[in-house]
Amino acid sequence: TWDGSVKLCNVLFAIGLTSREKDNGIRACSLHPATAMATGGPKRMWRYGAGLCCVSGIVLCCAPCNKSMDQAAATTVYASLLPHGQLRGQYFNCCKEQKLEEFVTDKAADTLWAVTEEILGEKER
């Protein structure tokens, strides 16, 4: 799905950025943004109707799990308060590091980074 692809790219970019910039003191991670009811995101999904019933079904099933704005911000705060050396491109959800799939590798991160540079017409300086 597009949502899964976006999350995968976020994870791979965090891994790639960390590996490229760790000697400069830069660390990165990625995290799940949560579904905060106050954003109106879940309400907007209903407007698209039956064409996205799968998405609507997920929203319906997850409705009891939707978070307040404070709860949704918790993972961002958690990751930002980790000791600098502990950040190494991980993916966090609900204030916990998540196990990554086998295909999430440094090589995959390098490939995505190279393709992105090619698309943008830039190379590392």
N, CA, C and O atoms as a GROMACS GRO file, in nm:
protein
  500
    1THR      N    1   0.084  -0.119   0.000
    1THR     CA    2   0.000   0.000   0.000
    1THR      C    3   0.088   0.124   0.000
    1THR      O    4   0.205   0.119   0.036
    2TRP      N    5   0.029   0.235  -0.041
    2TRP     CA    6   0.108   0.360  -0.043
    2TRP      C    7   0.152   0.397   0.098
    2TRP      O    8   0.263   0.447   0.116
    3ASP      N    9   0.067   0.374   0.196
    3ASP     CA   10   0.102   0.408   0.334
    3ASP      C   11   0.221   0.325   0.381
    3ASP      O   12   0.311   0.377   0.446
    4GLY      N   13   0.220   0.197   0.350
    4GLY     CA   14   0.332   0.110   0.386
    4GLY      C   15   0.460   0.149   0.314
    4GLY      O   16   0.568   0.142   0.372
    5SER      N   17   0.448   0.191   0.188
    5SER     CA   18   0.566   0.233   0.112
    5SER      C   19   0.626   0.360   0.171
    5SER      O   20   0.748   0.374   0.179
    6VAL      N   21   0.541   0.452   0.212
    6VAL     CA   22   0.589   0.577   0.272
    6VAL      C   23   0.661   0.547   0.404
    6VAL      O   24   0.768   0.602   0.430
    7LYS      N   25   0.602   0.462   0.486
    7LYS     CA   26   0.668   0.426   0.613
    7LYS      C   27   0.801   0.356   0.588
    7LYS      O   28   0.899   0.383   0.657
    8LEU      N   29   0.804   0.265   0.491
    8LEU     CA   30   0.928   0.195   0.457
    8LEU      C   31   1.035   0.295   0.414
    8LEU      O   32   1.150   0.286   0.457
    9CYS      N   33   0.998   0.390   0.329
    9CYS     CA   34   1.095   0.491   0.286
    9CYS      C   35   1.144   0.575   0.403
    9CYS      O   36   1.262   0.608   0.410
   10ASN      N   37   1.055   0.610   0.495
   10ASN     CA   38   1.097   0.685   0.614
   10ASN      C   39   1.200   0.606   0.695
   10ASN      O   40   1.300   0.662   0.740
   11VAL      N   41   1.174   0.478   0.713
   11VAL     CA   42   1.268   0.392   0.787
   11VAL      C   43   1.402   0.386   0.715
   11VAL      O   44   1.507   0.402   0.776
   12LEU      N   45   1.398   0.362   0.584
   12LEU     CA   46   1.521   0.350   0.506
   12LEU      C   47   1.600   0.481   0.504
   12LEU      O   48   1.723   0.479   0.510
   13PHE      N   49   1.531   0.594   0.495
   13PHE     CA   50   1.601   0.722   0.497
   13PHE      C   51   1.664   0.748   0.633
   13PHE      O   52   1.775   0.803   0.640
   14ALA      N   53   1.598   0.710   0.741
   14ALA     CA   54   1.657   0.727   0.874
   14ALA      C   55   1.784   0.643   0.887
   14ALA      O   56   1.884   0.688   0.942
   15ILE      N   57   1.778   0.521   0.836
   15ILE     CA   58   1.897   0.434   0.838
   15ILE      C   59   2.008   0.496   0.752
   15ILE      O   60   2.123   0.502   0.795
   16GLY      N   61   1.973   0.541   0.632
   16GLY     CA   62   2.071   0.601   0.542
   16GLY      C   63   2.132   0.728   0.596
   16GLY      O   64   2.253   0.748   0.586
   17LEU      N   65   2.050   0.815   0.654
   17LEU     CA   66   2.101   0.940   0.710
   17LEU      C   67   2.194   0.913   0.827
   17LEU      O   68   2.300   0.975   0.837
   18THR      N   69   2.155   0.822   0.914
   18THR     CA   70   2.240   0.789   1.028
   18THR      C   71   2.374   0.733   0.983
   18THR      O   72   2.478   0.771   1.037
   19SER      N   73   2.373   0.643   0.885
   19SER     CA   74   2.500   0.584   0.841
   19SER      C   75   2.590   0.687   0.772
   19SER      O   76   2.712   0.679   0.783
   20ARG      N   77   2.531   0.782   0.703
   20ARG     CA   78   2.610   0.884   0.633
   20ARG      C   79   2.661   0.995   0.724
   20ARG      O   80   2.768   1.050   0.701
   21GLU      N   81   2.585   1.027   0.827
   21GLU     CA   82   2.616   1.145   0.908
   21GLU      C   83   2.658   1.117   1.052
   21GLU      O   84   2.676   1.211   1.130
   22LYS      N   85   2.672   0.991   1.089
   22LYS     CA   86   2.705   0.961   1.229
   22LYS      C   87   2.838   1.023   1.271
   22LYS      O   88   2.852   1.063   1.386
   23ASP      N   89   2.935   1.032   1.180
   23ASP     CA   90   3.064   1.095   1.214
   23ASP      C   91   3.050   1.245   1.237
   23ASP      O   92   3.138   1.307   1.298
   24ASN      N   93   2.941   1.304   1.189
   24ASN     CA   94   2.913   1.446   1.211
   24ASN      C   95   2.821   1.468   1.331
   24ASN      O   96   2.777   1.580   1.356
   25GLY      N   97   2.793   1.361   1.404
   25GLY     CA   98   2.709   1.372   1.524
   25GLY      C   99   2.560   1.374   1.497
   25GLY      O  100   2.481   1.407   1.585
   26ILE      N  101   2.520   1.338   1.376
   26ILE     CA  102   2.378   1.338   1.341
   26ILE      C  103   2.324   1.197   1.350
   26ILE      O  104   2.382   1.104   1.294
   27ARG      N  105   2.213   1.180   1.419
   27ARG     CA  106   2.144   1.052   1.431
   27ARG      C  107   1.999   1.071   1.389
   27ARG      O  108   1.945   1.181   1.401
   28ALA      N  109   1.937   0.966   1.341
   28ALA     CA  110   1.798   0.975   1.296
   28ALA      C  111   1.722   0.850   1.337
   28ALA      O  112   1.781   0.745   1.362
   29CYS      N  113   1.592   0.863   1.343
   29CYS     CA  114   1.502   0.749   1.361
   29CYS      C  115   1.373   0.784   1.289
   29CYS      O  116   1.354   0.899   1.248
   30SER      N  117   1.286   0.689   1.274
   30SER     CA  118   1.154   0.716   1.217
   30SER      C  119   1.051   0.663   1.316
   30SER      O  120   1.081   0.577   1.399
   31LEU      N  121   0.931   0.716   1.306
   31LEU     CA  122   0.829   0.671   1.400
   31LEU      C  123   0.691   0.678   1.339
   31LEU      O  124   0.665   0.754   1.245
   32HIS      N  125   0.603   0.598   1.394
   32HIS     CA  126   0.465   0.595   1.350
   32HIS      C  127   0.396   0.722   1.400
   32HIS      O  128   0.409   0.756   1.517
   33PRO      N  129   0.325   0.792   1.313
   33PRO     CA  130   0.265   0.918   1.352
   33PRO      C  131   0.142   0.906   1.442
   33PRO      O  132   0.097   1.006   1.497
   34ALA      N  133   0.089   0.789   1.456
   34ALA     CA  134  -0.032   0.763   1.536
   34ALA      C  135  -0.155   0.820   1.465
   34ALA      O  136  -0.144   0.896   1.369
   35THR      N  137  -0.270   0.782   1.512
   35THR     CA  138  -0.396   0.831   1.459
   35THR      C  139  -0.461   0.914   1.567
   35THR      O  140  -0.526   0.862   1.658
   36ALA      N  141  -0.442   1.043   1.556
   36ALA     CA  142  -0.498   1.133   1.656
   36ALA      C  143  -0.633   1.184   1.607
   36ALA      O  144  -0.641   1.243   1.499
   37MET      N  145  -0.735   1.162   1.684
   37MET     CA  146  -0.869   1.200   1.643
   37MET      C  147  -0.883   1.351   1.620
   37MET      O  148  -0.963   1.392   1.536
   38ALA      N  149  -0.809   1.431   1.691
   38ALA     CA  150  -0.822   1.576   1.679
   38ALA      C  151  -0.776   1.628   1.542
   38ALA      O  152  -0.810   1.740   1.505
   39THR      N  153  -0.698   1.548   1.468
   39THR     CA  154  -0.649   1.593   1.338
   39THR      C  155  -0.756   1.589   1.232
   39THR      O  156  -0.744   1.657   1.130
   40GLY      N  157  -0.860   1.511   1.252
   40GLY     CA  158  -0.965   1.500   1.151
   40GLY      C  159  -0.931   1.402   1.040
   40GLY      O  160  -1.013   1.378   0.952
   41GLY      N  161  -0.811   1.343   1.043
   41GLY     CA  162  -0.770   1.249   0.939
   41GLY      C  163  -0.867   1.134   0.920
   41GLY      O  164  -0.910   1.109   0.808
   42PRO      N  165  -0.903   1.064   1.028
   42PRO     CA  166  -0.997   0.953   1.012
   42PRO      C  167  -1.132   0.997   0.957
   42PRO      O  168  -1.195   0.922   0.882
   43LYS      N  169  -1.177   1.117   0.992
   43LYS     CA  170  -1.306   1.166   0.942
   43LYS      C  171  -1.299   1.189   0.792
   43LYS      O  172  -1.395   1.159   0.720
   44ARG      N  173  -1.185   1.243   0.743
   44ARG     CA  174  -1.170   1.268   0.600
   44ARG      C  175  -1.171   1.138   0.521
   44ARG      O  176  -1.218   1.137   0.407
   45MET      N  177  -1.121   1.029   0.577
   45MET     CA  178  -1.117   0.902   0.505
   45MET      C  179  -1.257   0.855   0.470
   45MET      O  180  -1.276   0.792   0.366
   46TRP      N  181  -1.354   0.884   0.555
   46TRP     CA  182  -1.490   0.837   0.528
   46TRP      C  183  -1.548   0.902   0.403
   46TRP      O  184  -1.634   0.842   0.339
   47ARG      N  185  -1.504   1.022   0.365
   47ARG     CA  186  -1.559   1.092   0.250
   47ARG      C  187  -1.534   1.019   0.119
   47ARG      O  188  -1.608   1.039   0.022
   48TYR      N  189  -1.433   0.935   0.113
   48TYR     CA  190  -1.398   0.871  -0.013
   48TYR      C  191  -1.488   0.751  -0.044
   48TYR      O  192  -1.483   0.698  -0.155
   49GLY      N  193  -1.566   0.708   0.050
   49GLY     CA  194  -1.667   0.607   0.025
   49GLY      C  195  -1.616   0.466   0.004
   49GLY      O  196  -1.509   0.430   0.053
   50ALA      N  197  -1.693   0.388  -0.069
   50ALA     CA  198  -1.667   0.245  -0.084
   50ALA      C  199  -1.536   0.215  -0.156
   50ALA      O  200  -1.480   0.107  -0.138
   51GLY      N  201  -1.486   0.307  -0.236
   51GLY     CA  202  -1.360   0.284  -0.307
   51GLY      C  203  -1.245   0.254  -0.213
   51GLY      O  204  -1.150   0.186  -0.250
   52LEU      N  205  -1.254   0.306  -0.091
   52LEU     CA  206  -1.148   0.281   0.007
   52LEU      C  207  -1.207   0.213   0.131
   52LEU      O  208  -1.172   0.247   0.244
   53CYS      N  209  -1.297   0.118   0.107
   53CYS     CA  210  -1.360   0.053   0.222
   53CYS      C  211  -1.257  -0.016   0.310
   53CYS      O  212  -1.277  -0.030   0.431
   54CYS      N  213  -1.148  -0.061   0.250
   54CYS     CA  214  -1.043  -0.126   0.329
   54CYS      C  215  -0.984  -0.026   0.428
   54CYS      O  216  -0.965  -0.058   0.546
   55VAL      N  217  -0.955   0.094   0.381
   55VAL     CA  218  -0.903   0.198   0.470
   55VAL      C  219  -1.009   0.233   0.573
   55VAL      O  220  -0.980   0.246   0.692
   56SER      N  221  -1.133   0.247   0.528
   56SER     CA  222  -1.241   0.279   0.621
   56SER      C  223  -1.255   0.169   0.725
   56SER      O  224  -1.280   0.196   0.842
   57GLY      N  225  -1.239   0.043   0.682
   57GLY     CA  226  -1.247  -0.069   0.775
   57GLY      C  227  -1.138  -0.062   0.880
   57GLY      O  228  -1.162  -0.094   0.996
   58ILE      N  229  -1.019  -0.022   0.839
   58ILE     CA  230  -0.909  -0.008   0.935
   58ILE      C  231  -0.942   0.101   1.036
   58ILE      O  232  -0.921   0.085   1.156
   59VAL      N  233  -0.994   0.211   0.986
   59VAL     CA  234  -1.031   0.321   1.076
   59VAL      C  235  -1.138   0.273   1.173
   59VAL      O  236  -1.131   0.301   1.293
   60LEU      N  237  -1.236   0.201   1.122
   60LEU     CA  238  -1.343   0.151   1.206
   60LEU      C  239  -1.289   0.055   1.312
   60LEU      O  240  -1.324   0.065   1.430
   61CYS      N  241  -1.203  -0.037   1.270
   61CYS     CA  242  -1.148  -0.133   1.364
   61CYS      C  243  -1.058  -0.068   1.468
   61CYS      O  244  -1.051  -0.112   1.582
   62CYS      N  245  -0.989   0.037   1.427
   62CYS     CA  246  -0.893   0.102   1.517
   62CYS      C  247  -0.955   0.215   1.598
   62CYS      O  248  -0.888   0.273   1.683
   63ALA      N  249  -1.081   0.246   1.574
   63ALA     CA  250  -1.142   0.360   1.642
   63ALA      C  251  -1.121   0.357   1.794
   63ALA      O  252  -1.093   0.462   1.852
   64PRO      N  253  -1.133   0.242   1.861
   64PRO     CA  254  -1.109   0.242   2.005
   64PRO      C  255  -0.962   0.268   2.040
   64PRO      O  256  -0.931   0.305   2.154
   65CYS      N  257  -0.872   0.251   1.944
   65CYS     CA  258  -0.729   0.267   1.968
   65CYS      C  259  -0.678   0.406   1.928
   65CYS      O  260  -0.560   0.435   1.948
   66ASN      N  261  -0.764   0.490   1.872
   66ASN     CA  262  -0.719   0.624   1.835
   66ASN      C  263  -0.670   0.696   1.958
   66ASN      O  264  -0.716   0.669   2.069
   67LYS      N  265  -0.577   0.787   1.938
   67LYS     CA  266  -0.511   0.851   2.049
   67LYS      C  267  -0.548   0.999   2.060
   67LYS      O  268  -0.588   1.062   1.963
   68SER      N  269  -0.534   1.050   2.181
   68SER     CA  270  -0.547   1.193   2.200
   68SER      C  271  -0.423   1.258   2.140
   68SER      O  272  -0.328   1.188   2.105
   69MET      N  273  -0.423   1.389   2.126
   69MET     CA  274  -0.306   1.458   2.072
   69MET      C  275  -0.184   1.435   2.162
   69MET      O  276  -0.073   1.416   2.111
   70ASP      N  277  -0.202   1.436   2.293
   70ASP     CA  278  -0.090   1.410   2.385
   70ASP      C  279  -0.035   1.269   2.367
   70ASP      O  280   0.086   1.250   2.364
   71GLN      N  281  -0.125   1.171   2.356
   71GLN     CA  282  -0.081   1.034   2.337
   71GLN      C  283  -0.010   1.018   2.202
   71GLN      O  284   0.090   0.945   2.192
   72ALA      N  285  -0.060   1.084   2.101
   72ALA     CA  286   0.001   1.074   1.968
   72ALA      C  287   0.141   1.135   1.967
   72ALA      O  288   0.228   1.088   1.893
   73ALA      N  289   0.164   1.237   2.048
   73ALA     CA  290   0.295   1.303   2.054
   73ALA      C  291   0.396   1.225   2.139
   73ALA      O  292   0.515   1.252   2.132
   74ALA      N  293   0.350   1.130   2.217
   74ALA     CA  294   0.437   1.062   2.313
   74ALA      C  295   0.556   0.993   2.248
   74ALA      O  296   0.667   0.999   2.302
   75THR      N  297   0.539   0.929   2.133
   75THR     CA  298   0.650   0.858   2.070
   75THR      C  299   0.755   0.956   2.019
   75THR      O  300   0.875   0.928   2.028
   76THR      N  301   0.712   1.069   1.968
   76THR     CA  302   0.807   1.172   1.924
   76THR      C  303   0.889   1.222   2.043
   76THR      O  304   1.011   1.236   2.034
   77VAL      N  305   0.822   1.248   2.154
   77VAL     CA  306   0.891   1.295   2.274
   77VAL      C  307   0.985   1.187   2.325
   77VAL      O  308   1.100   1.215   2.359
   78TYR      N  309   0.937   1.064   2.330
   78TYR     CA  310   1.019   0.951   2.376
   78TYR      C  311   1.148   0.941   2.294
   78TYR      O  312   1.257   0.935   2.351
   79ALA      N  313   1.136   0.940   2.162
   79ALA     CA  314   1.254   0.924   2.076
   79ALA      C  315   1.348   1.044   2.090
   79ALA      O  316   1.470   1.028   2.086
   80SER      N  317   1.293   1.163   2.106
   80SER     CA  318   1.379   1.281   2.118
   80SER      C  319   1.454   1.285   2.250
   80SER      O  320   1.556   1.354   2.260
   81LEU      N  321   1.408   1.213   2.350
   81LEU     CA  322   1.475   1.211   2.480
   81LEU      C  323   1.571   1.094   2.498
   81LEU      O  324   1.638   1.084   2.601
   82LEU      N  325   1.580   1.006   2.399
   82LEU     CA  326   1.675   0.895   2.408
   82LEU      C  327   1.817   0.949   2.405
   82LEU      O  328   1.843   1.050   2.340
   83PRO      N  329   1.909   0.884   2.475
   83PRO     CA  330   2.049   0.926   2.465
   83PRO      C  331   2.094   0.922   2.318
   83PRO      O  332   2.060   0.830   2.244
   84HIS      N  333   2.168   1.022   2.280
   84HIS     CA  334   2.210   1.042   2.141
   84HIS      C  335   2.265   0.914   2.077
   84HIS      O  336   2.229   0.881   1.964
   85GLY      N  337   2.350   0.844   2.148
   85GLY     CA  338   2.413   0.725   2.094
   85GLY      C  339   2.319   0.608   2.070
   85GLY      O  340   2.354   0.513   2.000
   86GLN      N  341   2.199   0.614   2.128
   86GLN     CA  342   2.104   0.503   2.109
   86GLN      C  343   2.025   0.514   1.979
   86GLN      O  344   1.963   0.416   1.936
   87LEU      N  345   2.026   0.630   1.916
   87LEU     CA  346   1.954   0.645   1.788
   87LEU      C  347   2.043   0.594   1.676
   87LEU      O  348   2.157   0.639   1.660
   88ARG      N  349   1.990   0.500   1.598
   88ARG     CA  350   2.067   0.441   1.489
   88ARG      C  351   1.977   0.401   1.373
   88ARG      O  352   2.000   0.299   1.307
   89GLY      N  353   1.875   0.481   1.348
   89GLY     CA  354   1.786   0.454   1.235
   89GLY      C  355   1.667   0.366   1.266
   89GLY      O  356   1.602   0.318   1.174
   90GLN      N  357   1.637   0.344   1.393
   90GLN     CA  358   1.528   0.254   1.429
   90GLN      C  359   1.390   0.314   1.394
   90GLN      O  360   1.376   0.432   1.361
   91TYR      N  361   1.290   0.227   1.402
   91TYR     CA  362   1.150   0.265   1.382
   91TYR      C  363   1.079   0.246   1.515
   91TYR      O  364   1.087   0.139   1.576
   92PHE      N  365   1.008   0.349   1.561
   92PHE     CA  366   0.937   0.345   1.688
   92PHE      C  367   0.786   0.358   1.667
   92PHE      O  368   0.740   0.429   1.578
   93ASN      N  369   0.712   0.288   1.751
   93ASN     CA  370   0.566   0.300   1.756
   93ASN      C  371   0.525   0.279   1.901
   93ASN      O  372   0.575   0.188   1.966
   94CYS      N  373   0.436   0.360   1.951
   94CYS     CA  374   0.386   0.350   2.089
   94CYS      C  375   0.503   0.347   2.190
   94CYS      O  376   0.502   0.268   2.284
   95CYS      N  377   0.600   0.433   2.167
   95CYS     CA  378   0.716   0.448   2.257
   95CYS      C  379   0.801   0.322   2.268
   95CYS      O  380   0.868   0.300   2.369
   96LYS      N  381   0.797   0.238   2.165
   96LYS     CA  382   0.877   0.116   2.166
   96LYS      C  383   0.944   0.099   2.030
   96LYS      O  384   0.885   0.127   1.926
   97GLU      N  385   1.069   0.052   2.034
   97GLU     CA  386   1.138   0.019   1.910
   97GLU      C  387   1.069  -0.104   1.849
   97GLU      O  388   1.040  -0.201   1.918
   98GLN      N  389   1.045  -0.097   1.718
   98GLN     CA  390   0.976  -0.206   1.650
   98GLN      C  391   1.076  -0.293   1.574
   98GLN      O  392   1.176  -0.243   1.522
   99LYS      N  393   1.048  -0.421   1.568
   99LYS     CA  394   1.132  -0.514   1.493
   99LYS      C  395   1.108  -0.487   1.344
   99LYS      O  396   0.994  -0.478   1.299
  100LEU      N  397   1.217  -0.474   1.270
  100LEU     CA  398   1.206  -0.445   1.127
  100LEU      C  399   1.207  -0.574   1.046
  100LEU      O  400   1.262  -0.675   1.088
  101GLU      N  401   1.146  -0.568   0.930
  101GLU     CA  402   1.143  -0.683   0.840
  101GLU      C  403   1.284  -0.712   0.788
  101GLU      O  404   1.371  -0.626   0.791
  102GLU      N  405   1.305  -0.835   0.742
  102GLU     CA  406   1.436  -0.878   0.694
  102GLU      C  407   1.486  -0.795   0.577
  102GLU      O  408   1.607  -0.780   0.559
  103PHE      N  409   1.394  -0.740   0.495
  103PHE     CA  410   1.436  -0.666   0.376
  103PHE      C  411   1.476  -0.522   0.407
  103PHE      O  412   1.520  -0.450   0.318
  104VAL      N  413   1.461  -0.480   0.531
  104VAL     CA  414   1.505  -0.345   0.571
  104VAL      C  415   1.652  -0.356   0.611
  104VAL      O  416   1.686  -0.389   0.724
  105THR      N  417   1.738  -0.326   0.514
  105THR     CA  418   1.882  -0.345   0.532
  105THR      C  419   1.956  -0.216   0.496
  105THR      O  420   1.899  -0.124   0.437
  106ASP      N  421   2.083  -0.212   0.532
  106ASP     CA  422   2.168  -0.100   0.491
  106ASP      C  423   2.175  -0.091   0.338
  106ASP      O  424   2.176   0.018   0.282
  107LYS      N  425   2.179  -0.206   0.272
  107LYS     CA  426   2.185  -0.208   0.125
  107LYS      C  427   2.058  -0.146   0.066
  107LYS      O  428   2.066  -0.068  -0.030
  108ALA      N  429   1.941  -0.180   0.121
  108ALA     CA  430   1.815  -0.121   0.073
  108ALA      C  431   1.815   0.030   0.096
  108ALA      O  432   1.768   0.106   0.012
  109ALA      N  433   1.867   0.073   0.212
  109ALA     CA  434   1.875   0.217   0.242
  109ALA      C  435   1.967   0.286   0.142
  109ALA      O  436   1.935   0.395   0.094
  110ASP      N  437   2.081   0.224   0.112
  110ASP     CA  438   2.175   0.282   0.014
  110ASP      C  439   2.112   0.292  -0.124
  110ASP      O  440   2.132   0.391  -0.195
  111THR      N  441   2.036   0.190  -0.163
  111THR     CA  442   1.970   0.190  -0.293
  111THR      C  443   1.868   0.303  -0.302
  111THR      O  444   1.865   0.377  -0.400
  112LEU      N  445   1.785   0.317  -0.199
  112LEU     CA  446   1.685   0.425  -0.198
  112LEU      C  447   1.755   0.561  -0.202
  112LEU      O  448   1.711   0.651  -0.272
  113TRP      N  449   1.862   0.575  -0.126
  113TRP     CA  450   1.936   0.701  -0.123
  113TRP      C  451   1.990   0.735  -0.263
  113TRP      O  452   1.978   0.848  -0.309
  114ALA      N  453   2.049   0.635  -0.331
  114ALA     CA  454   2.106   0.656  -0.465
  114ALA      C  455   1.997   0.692  -0.566
  114ALA      O  456   2.016   0.783  -0.648
  115VAL      N  457   1.884   0.623  -0.561
  115VAL     CA  458   1.775   0.652  -0.654
  115VAL      C  459   1.721   0.793  -0.629
  115VAL      O  460   1.691   0.866  -0.724
  116THR      N  461   1.710   0.831  -0.504
  116THR     CA  462   1.661   0.965  -0.470
  116THR      C  463   1.757   1.072  -0.521
  116THR      O  464   1.714   1.173  -0.576
  117GLU      N  465   1.887   1.050  -0.503
  117GLU     CA  466   1.986   1.145  -0.555
  117GLU      C  467   1.977   1.157  -0.707
  117GLU      O  468   1.989   1.266  -0.763
  118GLU      N  469   1.956   1.043  -0.772
  118GLU     CA  470   1.943   1.044  -0.919
  118GLU      C  471   1.820   1.124  -0.961
  118GLU      O  472   1.827   1.204  -1.054
  119ILE      N  473   1.709   1.101  -0.895
  119ILE     CA  474   1.586   1.173  -0.927
  119ILE      C  475   1.604   1.323  -0.905
  119ILE      O  476   1.559   1.405  -0.986
  120LEU      N  477   1.670   1.358  -0.796
  120LEU     CA  478   1.689   1.499  -0.764
  120LEU      C  479   1.805   1.562  -0.840
  120LEU      O  480   1.822   1.684  -0.840
  121GLY      N  481   1.886   1.477  -0.905
  121GLY     CA  482   2.001   1.527  -0.980
  121GLY      C  483   2.113   1.575  -0.891
  121GLY      O  484   2.189   1.664  -0.929
  122GLU      N  485   2.125   1.517  -0.774
  122GLU     CA  486   2.228   1.557  -0.678
  122GLU      C  487   2.308   1.436  -0.636
  122GLU      O  488   2.262   1.322  -0.642
  123LYS      N  489   2.430   1.464  -0.592
  123LYS     CA  490   2.514   1.361  -0.532
  123LYS      C  491   2.564   1.414  -0.400
  123LYS      O  492   2.562   1.534  -0.375
  124GLU      N  493   2.610   1.322  -0.314
  124GLU     CA  494   2.669   1.365  -0.186
  124GLU      C  495   2.785   1.459  -0.212
  124GLU      O  496   2.864   1.439  -0.304
  125ARG      N  497   2.794   1.561  -0.129
  125ARG     CA  498   2.905   1.656  -0.142
  125ARG      C  499   3.011   1.624  -0.043
  125ARG      O  500   3.113   1.692  -0.038
   0.00000   0.00000   0.00000
